[in-house]
């Protein structure tokens, strides 16, 4: 099979992706199956290794494949081997459940299911291809095309002293790849990092796999970061950096108050500590404007990471990083990774920023998410009102629910899988055993499931899984 010639090189990964979906479906059995290596597939399909790597990263993020260090990629089993019992790796079992046909998947947090710019992005791409037919990849730009880097730098600049330049911005194939580079460049292996809790499982797993000592800072019940505990940790522990959300923390859905933001920024400045800011949901807060940590801390001890996928859609999976420091090392690491990113698609995203279309889209998406959250809250009150406690989310596409009675949440998960419903147990969002009485529940989802029936099933599962029943 040869992919070159059937479409422009910038779109080759899409054909590779479709081929690999078919391959996975063909080879999937009750046991794990090793997939062809990057080099084997590149030779078979006559495309670059980086194109294969990009397609694999998309499949891994979707839960269709997983990687084993120094071994390669494997397809998840299609049948229920990973779903039986309550032991084993819970995240593996969640991915396996979400893959099964006919499942109502309420475990994610995908805002763009309500509104994406995928169609607009592809139309812009086609216009750019017609305008520049011989300049699709004029030169290698390992850190991303200049137009998009400049657009992001402008977006994050807020004052003459808090300004960014295109050379401070680095764009990678996805958020996982960008964070992996960040961990390498900062030399985080063996160091101590404070992370807000609950925290996205992708971030936690990457830090864990890299040998980072993760110290979790739980949000207080009243929706504040515990500055007293943060101060104690900064005084007593050799903290390398602190990883916090910019304005809204998910999955908890809590927004930093202005006072809390100033208190945290003051502590970080007093201790001379670096802030690694997660801005993945920074544009999705329901109430704007919001004070961000990056505009309060010392800009010389600040790095910011995010991605386009949560706000644009699946056609823009790229992750990005802003950093004023260690530019030569970041450039070297991005060159070594040899991300083959579509220059046309990056330019199309840049045009969305430059034209103001992104701002318009964010306003629409925030409104839709807020309306959907309000409707979901009414359903939760009707079906789960006396069984769970929650705060109205301040952003994003999911609720963070806490059980009012002690329950075995793994058993809840298992019972719901039997009813073809997938939720995300809270323990996935911690490495130290926190949040066992919580779960994340999406209010945006694929298809048109009977949501009331799914919520009734959750209510029944919570009742049946009560400890001591």
Coordinates of C-alpha atoms in Angstrom, one line a residue:
X1 CA 0.0 0.0 0.0
X2 CA 1.4 3.4 -1.0
X3 CA 0.0 6.6 0.4
X4 CA 2.1 9.1 -1.4
X5 CA 0.4 10.4 -4.5
X6 CA -3.1 9.7 -3.3
X7 CA -3.2 12.9 -1.3
X8 CA -1.0 15.8 -0.2
X9 CA 1.8 14.8 2.2
X10 CA 0.2 17.0 4.9
X11 CA -2.8 14.6 4.9
X12 CA -0.8 11.3 4.9
X13 CA -1.3 10.7 8.6
X14 CA -5.1 10.6 8.1
X15 CA -4.8 7.7 5.6
X16 CA -2.3 6.0 7.9
X17 CA -4.7 6.4 10.8
X18 CA -7.6 4.8 8.8
X19 CA -5.3 1.9 7.7
X20 CA -4.2 1.3 11.3
X21 CA -7.8 1.3 12.5
X22 CA -8.5 -1.5 10.0
X23 CA -5.4 -3.3 11.1
X24 CA -6.2 -3.2 14.8
X25 CA -9.7 -4.5 14.1
X26 CA -8.3 -7.4 12.1
X27 CA -5.7 -8.5 14.7
X28 CA -7.6 -7.8 17.9
X29 CA -8.2 -11.0 20.0
X30 CA -8.8 -11.9 23.6
X31 CA -5.1 -11.3 24.3
X32 CA -2.9 -8.3 23.7
X33 CA -1.4 -8.2 20.2
X34 CA 1.9 -6.6 19.2
X35 CA 1.5 -4.2 16.3
X36 CA 4.1 -3.5 13.6
X37 CA 6.9 -1.2 14.5
X38 CA 7.2 2.4 13.3
X39 CA 9.9 1.4 10.9
X40 CA 7.9 -1.6 9.5
X41 CA 4.8 0.4 8.9
X42 CA 6.8 3.3 7.4
X43 CA 8.3 0.9 4.9
X44 CA 5.0 -0.9 4.2
X45 CA 3.1 2.4 3.6
X46 CA 5.9 4.4 2.1
X47 CA 5.6 7.3 4.5
X48 CA 7.9 8.8 7.1
X49 CA 8.4 7.3 10.5
X50 CA 7.2 10.5 12.1
X51 CA 3.9 10.2 10.2
X52 CA 3.4 6.7 11.6
X53 CA 4.4 8.0 15.1
X54 CA 1.8 10.8 14.9
X55 CA -1.0 8.3 13.9
X56 CA 0.0 6.0 16.7
X57 CA -0.1 8.9 19.2
X58 CA -3.7 9.6 18.1
X59 CA -4.7 6.0 18.5
X60 CA -3.0 5.8 21.9
X61 CA -4.9 8.9 23.1
X62 CA -8.2 7.3 21.9
X63 CA -7.4 4.2 24.0
X64 CA -7.1 1.9 21.0
X65 CA -3.4 1.1 21.5
X66 CA -0.8 1.4 24.2
X67 CA 3.0 1.6 24.2
X68 CA 5.5 -0.5 26.2
X69 CA 8.9 1.0 26.6
X70 CA 11.6 -0.6 24.4
X71 CA 9.0 -3.0 23.1
X72 CA 6.5 -1.2 20.9
X73 CA 2.8 -0.7 20.5
X74 CA 0.0 -3.2 21.3
X75 CA -3.7 -3.3 20.5
X76 CA -6.1 -3.5 23.4
X77 CA -8.1 -6.7 23.7
X78 CA -11.6 -6.3 22.2
X79 CA -13.4 -8.6 24.6
X80 CA -14.1 -8.3 28.3
X81 CA -10.9 -9.8 29.8
X82 CA -9.9 -6.4 31.1
X83 CA -13.4 -5.7 32.4
X84 CA -14.0 -8.7 34.6
X85 CA -13.4 -8.4 38.3
X86 CA -12.3 -5.3 40.2
X87 CA -8.5 -5.7 40.2
X88 CA -5.9 -4.6 37.7
X89 CA -5.1 -1.3 36.2
X90 CA -8.3 0.7 36.3
X91 CA -7.3 3.1 33.5
X92 CA -6.6 0.1 31.2
X93 CA -10.0 -1.3 31.9
X94 CA -11.7 2.1 31.3
X95 CA -10.1 2.4 27.9
X96 CA -11.1 -1.1 27.0
X97 CA -14.7 -0.5 28.1
X98 CA -14.9 2.7 26.1
X99 CA -13.8 0.9 23.0
X100 CA -16.7 -1.6 23.1
X101 CA -19.6 -1.1 20.7
X102 CA -22.8 0.3 22.1
X103 CA -21.3 1.9 25.3
X104 CA -22.5 5.2 26.7
X105 CA -19.2 6.8 27.4
X106 CA -19.6 9.4 30.2
X107 CA -16.0 9.2 31.4
X108 CA -14.4 11.9 29.2
X109 CA -14.2 15.7 29.2
X110 CA -14.5 16.7 25.5
X111 CA -15.9 20.2 25.2
X112 CA -15.7 20.3 21.4
X113 CA -18.4 17.6 21.1
X114 CA -20.8 20.6 21.4
X115 CA -19.0 22.8 18.9
X116 CA -15.7 22.3 17.1
X117 CA -13.9 24.2 14.4
X118 CA -12.9 21.0 12.5
X119 CA -14.9 21.9 9.4
X120 CA -13.7 25.5 9.3
X121 CA -10.1 24.3 9.8
X122 CA -10.3 21.9 6.9
X123 CA -11.8 24.6 4.6
X124 CA -9.0 27.0 5.5
X125 CA -6.5 24.2 4.8
X126 CA -8.0 23.7 1.3
X127 CA -7.8 27.5 0.6
X128 CA -4.2 27.6 1.7
X129 CA -3.3 24.6 -0.5
X130 CA -4.8 26.4 -3.5
X131 CA -2.9 29.6 -2.7
X132 CA 0.4 28.0 -2.0
X133 CA 0.5 24.7 -4.0
X134 CA 4.3 24.4 -4.1
X135 CA 5.0 25.7 -0.5
X136 CA 3.3 23.1 1.7
X137 CA 6.5 22.3 3.6
X138 CA 9.0 24.9 2.4
X139 CA 11.5 24.2 5.2
X140 CA 11.7 22.1 8.4
X141 CA 10.3 23.9 11.4
X142 CA 10.8 21.5 14.2
X143 CA 9.2 23.8 16.9
X144 CA 6.2 24.8 14.7
X145 CA 5.6 27.3 12.0
X146 CA 6.4 30.9 12.8
X147 CA 2.9 32.2 12.0
X148 CA 1.2 30.0 14.7
X149 CA 4.0 30.6 17.2
X150 CA 3.7 34.3 16.8
X151 CA -0.1 34.1 17.1
X152 CA 0.2 32.2 20.4
X153 CA 2.8 34.6 21.7
X154 CA 0.5 37.5 21.0
X155 CA -2.4 35.8 22.7
X156 CA -0.4 35.2 25.9
X157 CA 1.1 38.7 26.0
X158 CA -0.7 40.9 28.6
X159 CA 1.8 43.8 29.2
X160 CA 5.2 45.1 28.3
X161 CA 6.7 43.1 31.2
X162 CA 4.6 40.0 30.6
X163 CA 5.2 39.5 27.0
X164 CA 6.1 36.5 24.8
X165 CA 7.7 36.2 21.5
X166 CA 7.5 33.5 18.7
X167 CA 10.8 32.1 19.8
X168 CA 9.4 31.4 23.2
X169 CA 6.7 29.1 21.8
X170 CA 7.2 25.4 20.9
X171 CA 4.6 23.2 19.2
X172 CA 4.5 19.4 19.2
X173 CA 2.4 16.6 17.8
X174 CA 0.2 16.4 20.9
X175 CA 0.2 17.3 24.6
X176 CA 1.8 14.0 25.6
X177 CA 4.9 14.7 23.4
X178 CA 5.3 18.2 24.6
X179 CA 5.1 17.2 28.2
X180 CA 7.6 14.4 27.7
X181 CA 10.1 16.9 26.2
X182 CA 9.4 19.3 29.2
X183 CA 10.2 16.5 31.7
X184 CA 13.5 15.7 29.9
X185 CA 14.6 19.3 29.5
X186 CA 13.9 20.2 33.1
X187 CA 15.5 17.0 34.4
X188 CA 12.6 16.1 36.6
X189 CA 13.5 12.5 37.1
X190 CA 14.1 12.0 40.9
X191 CA 12.9 15.5 41.8
X192 CA 9.8 16.6 43.8
X193 CA 6.9 18.3 42.1
X194 CA 3.8 19.7 43.7
X195 CA 0.6 19.0 41.7
X196 CA -2.9 20.1 42.4
X197 CA -5.3 17.3 43.1
X198 CA -7.4 16.0 41.5
X199 CA -5.2 16.1 38.4
X200 CA -5.5 14.9 34.8
X201 CA -4.4 11.2 34.6
X202 CA -2.2 11.9 31.5
X203 CA -0.1 14.3 33.5
X204 CA 0.1 12.1 36.5
X205 CA 1.1 9.0 34.5
X206 CA 3.8 10.9 32.6
X207 CA 5.3 12.2 35.8
X208 CA 5.1 8.8 37.4
X209 CA 6.7 7.0 34.5
X210 CA 9.5 9.5 34.5
X211 CA 10.4 8.8 38.1
X212 CA 9.1 12.1 39.4
X213 CA 8.1 12.3 43.1
X214 CA 4.6 13.7 42.9
X215 CA 3.3 15.6 46.0
X216 CA -0.4 16.2 45.7
X217 CA -2.0 19.4 46.9
X218 CA -5.8 18.7 47.3
X219 CA -8.3 21.5 46.7
X220 CA -10.2 22.4 49.9
X221 CA -13.9 21.6 50.1
X222 CA -14.7 25.3 49.8
X223 CA -13.0 25.5 46.4
X224 CA -9.7 27.1 47.4
X225 CA -6.1 25.9 47.1
X226 CA -4.7 25.3 50.6
X227 CA -2.0 28.0 50.8
X228 CA -1.0 27.0 54.4
X229 CA -0.1 23.5 53.3
X230 CA 1.5 24.8 50.1
X231 CA 3.7 27.1 52.3
X232 CA 4.7 24.2 54.6
X233 CA 5.6 22.0 51.6
X234 CA 7.7 24.8 50.0
X235 CA 9.5 25.2 53.3
X236 CA 10.1 21.6 54.1
X237 CA 10.5 19.8 50.8
X238 CA 13.1 20.3 48.0
X239 CA 10.4 21.3 45.5
X240 CA 11.6 21.6 41.8
X241 CA 8.4 23.2 40.6
X242 CA 4.7 23.6 41.2
X243 CA 2.2 22.5 38.5
X244 CA -1.2 24.3 38.8
X245 CA -4.0 25.3 36.4
X246 CA -4.1 28.8 35.1
X247 CA -7.6 29.8 36.3
X248 CA -9.9 26.7 36.4
X249 CA -8.9 23.3 37.7
X250 CA -10.5 20.2 36.1
X251 CA -11.9 17.7 36.8
X252 CA -12.9 19.4 40.0
X253 CA -14.3 22.3 37.9
X254 CA -13.1 24.9 40.5
X255 CA -12.1 28.4 39.6
X256 CA -9.4 30.2 41.4
X257 CA -10.7 33.3 43.3
X258 CA -8.8 36.5 42.8
X259 CA -7.7 36.4 46.4
X260 CA -6.6 32.8 46.3
X261 CA -4.7 33.4 43.1
X262 CA -2.8 36.3 44.6
X263 CA -2.0 34.3 47.7
X264 CA -0.6 31.4 45.7
X265 CA 1.4 33.8 43.5
X266 CA 2.9 35.5 46.5
X267 CA 4.0 32.2 48.0
X268 CA 5.7 31.0 44.8
X269 CA 7.5 34.4 44.6
X270 CA 8.6 34.3 48.2
X271 CA 10.1 30.8 47.8
X272 CA 11.6 31.5 44.4
X273 CA 9.7 28.5 43.0
X274 CA 9.0 27.8 39.3
X275 CA 5.4 27.6 38.2
X276 CA 4.4 25.2 35.4
X277 CA 0.9 26.4 34.4
X278 CA -1.7 24.1 32.8
X279 CA -3.8 26.3 30.5
X280 CA -5.6 23.5 28.7
X281 CA -9.0 24.9 29.9
X282 CA -8.0 28.5 30.3
X283 CA -10.4 29.7 27.5
X284 CA -13.3 27.7 28.7
X285 CA -14.2 29.4 32.0
X286 CA -17.9 30.2 32.1
X287 CA -17.3 33.6 33.8
X288 CA -14.8 35.9 32.2
X289 CA -12.6 37.7 32.7
X290 CA -10.7 35.5 35.1
X291 CA -7.4 36.2 36.9
X292 CA -4.7 33.8 35.9
X293 CA -1.7 32.7 37.8
X294 CA 0.7 33.5 34.9
X295 CA -0.2 37.2 35.2
X296 CA 0.7 37.3 38.9
X297 CA 3.9 35.3 39.2
X298 CA 7.4 36.2 38.2
X299 CA 7.5 35.7 34.4
X300 CA 11.2 34.6 34.6
X301 CA 10.1 31.5 36.6
X302 CA 7.1 30.6 34.5
X303 CA 6.3 28.0 31.9
X304 CA 2.9 27.4 30.3
X305 CA 1.5 24.4 28.4
X306 CA -1.7 23.7 26.7
X307 CA -3.2 22.2 23.6
X308 CA -5.7 23.1 20.8
X309 CA -7.8 19.9 21.0
X310 CA -10.0 20.9 23.9
X311 CA -11.1 24.1 22.2
X312 CA -10.8 23.5 18.5
X313 CA -11.5 19.8 18.0
X314 CA -9.9 16.5 17.1
X315 CA -8.4 17.9 13.9
X316 CA -6.1 20.1 15.9
X317 CA -4.4 17.7 18.4
X318 CA -1.2 19.7 18.7
X319 CA 0.2 20.6 22.1
X320 CA 2.3 23.7 22.8
X321 CA 4.6 25.1 25.4
X322 CA 5.7 28.7 26.3
X323 CA 9.1 29.2 28.0
X324 CA 11.6 32.0 28.1
X325 CA 14.3 29.8 29.5
X326 CA 16.5 27.0 28.1
X327 CA 15.5 27.8 24.5
X328 CA 18.5 26.0 23.0
X329 CA 17.8 22.8 24.9
X330 CA 14.1 22.9 24.0
X331 CA 15.0 23.5 20.3
X332 CA 17.4 20.6 20.4
X333 CA 14.8 18.2 22.0
X334 CA 12.1 19.2 19.4
X335 CA 14.6 18.6 16.6
X336 CA 15.5 15.2 18.0
X337 CA 11.8 14.3 18.2
X338 CA 11.4 15.3 14.5
X339 CA 7.7 16.0 14.8
X340 CA 6.3 16.0 11.3
X341 CA 3.4 18.5 11.8
X342 CA 1.3 19.8 9.0
X343 CA 2.5 23.3 8.2
X344 CA -0.7 24.1 6.3
X345 CA -2.8 23.1 9.3
X346 CA -0.7 25.1 11.6
X347 CA -1.1 28.1 9.3
X348 CA -4.8 27.5 9.2
X349 CA -5.0 27.6 13.1
X350 CA -2.9 30.8 13.0
X351 CA -5.5 32.4 10.7
X352 CA -8.2 31.5 13.1
X353 CA -6.4 33.5 15.8
X354 CA -5.5 36.4 13.5
X355 CA -9.1 36.8 12.2
X356 CA -10.8 36.8 15.6
X357 CA -12.6 33.6 14.7
X358 CA -11.1 31.8 17.7
X359 CA -12.5 34.4 20.1
X360 CA -15.9 34.1 18.5
X361 CA -15.8 30.3 18.8
X362 CA -14.7 30.4 22.4
X363 CA -17.7 32.6 23.3
X364 CA -20.1 30.2 21.6
X365 CA -18.5 27.2 23.1
X366 CA -18.5 28.6 26.6
X367 CA -22.2 29.5 26.3
X368 CA -23.1 26.0 25.0
X369 CA -21.1 24.3 27.8
X370 CA -22.7 26.4 30.5
X371 CA -26.2 25.7 29.2
X372 CA -25.4 22.0 29.0
X373 CA -24.0 22.0 32.5
X374 CA -27.2 23.7 33.8
X375 CA -29.3 21.0 32.1
X376 CA -27.1 18.3 33.5
X377 CA -27.4 19.7 37.0
X378 CA -31.2 19.4 36.8
X379 CA -30.9 15.8 35.8
X380 CA -28.4 15.1 38.6
X381 CA -30.8 16.6 41.1
X382 CA -33.6 14.4 39.8
X383 CA -31.7 11.1 39.7
X384 CA -28.8 11.5 42.2
X385 CA -29.8 14.4 44.4
X386 CA -29.5 12.6 47.8
X387 CA -26.6 10.3 46.8
X388 CA -23.9 12.8 45.6
X389 CA -22.4 16.2 46.4
X390 CA -21.0 18.4 43.7
X391 CA -20.1 22.0 42.9
X392 CA -21.4 23.5 39.6
X393 CA -18.3 23.3 37.3
X394 CA -16.8 26.6 36.4
X395 CA -15.5 25.4 33.0
X396 CA -15.2 22.3 30.8
X397 CA -17.6 19.5 30.0
X398 CA -17.8 17.3 33.1
X399 CA -19.1 17.2 36.7
X400 CA -17.0 16.1 39.7
X401 CA -19.3 14.1 41.9
X402 CA -18.6 12.9 45.5
X403 CA -20.6 10.0 47.0
X404 CA -22.5 11.0 50.2
X405 CA -22.3 7.4 51.6
X406 CA -19.1 5.3 51.5
X407 CA -19.1 3.2 48.4
X408 CA -16.7 0.9 46.5
X409 CA -16.3 3.0 43.4
X410 CA -14.5 0.3 41.5
X411 CA -17.6 -1.8 42.0
X412 CA -19.7 1.1 40.8
X413 CA -17.6 1.3 37.7
X414 CA -17.9 -2.5 37.1
X415 CA -21.7 -2.6 37.6
X416 CA -22.1 0.3 35.1
X417 CA -19.9 -1.4 32.5
X418 CA -22.4 -4.3 32.7
X419 CA -25.1 -1.8 31.9
X420 CA -23.0 -0.4 29.0
X421 CA -22.2 2.9 30.8
X422 CA -18.7 4.1 31.4
X423 CA -17.8 6.6 34.1
X424 CA -14.3 7.7 35.4
X425 CA -13.7 6.8 39.0
X426 CA -12.0 9.5 41.1
X427 CA -9.0 7.4 42.0
X428 CA -7.7 7.8 38.4
X429 CA -7.0 11.5 39.2
X430 CA -4.6 10.8 42.1
X431 CA -1.4 8.8 42.6
X432 CA -1.6 8.7 46.4
X433 CA -5.0 7.1 46.9
X434 CA -7.2 10.3 47.0
X435 CA -10.7 10.7 45.6
X436 CA -11.9 7.1 46.0
X437 CA -15.4 8.5 46.8
X438 CA -15.5 10.6 43.6
X439 CA -16.2 10.1 39.9
X440 CA -16.1 12.3 36.8
X441 CA -19.2 12.4 34.7
X442 CA -19.3 14.1 31.3
X443 CA -22.2 16.3 30.2
X444 CA -21.1 16.1 26.6
X445 CA -20.9 12.7 24.9
X446 CA -21.0 10.9 21.5
X447 CA -24.3 10.0 20.0
X448 CA -27.7 10.4 21.6
X449 CA -27.9 8.0 24.6
X450 CA -30.8 7.8 27.0
X451 CA -29.1 10.0 29.6
X452 CA -31.9 9.6 32.1
X453 CA -31.6 5.8 31.9
X454 CA -27.8 6.1 32.3
X455 CA -28.2 8.3 35.4
X456 CA -30.8 5.9 36.9
X457 CA -28.2 3.2 36.4
X458 CA -25.6 5.2 38.2
X459 CA -28.0 5.8 41.1
X460 CA -28.6 2.0 41.4
X461 CA -24.9 1.2 41.1
X462 CA -24.1 3.7 43.9
X463 CA -26.7 2.2 46.1
X464 CA -25.6 -1.4 45.5
X465 CA -22.0 -0.6 46.0
X466 CA -22.4 1.0 49.5
X467 CA -19.8 -0.3 51.9
X468 CA -21.4 -2.6 54.4
X469 CA -24.5 -3.3 52.3

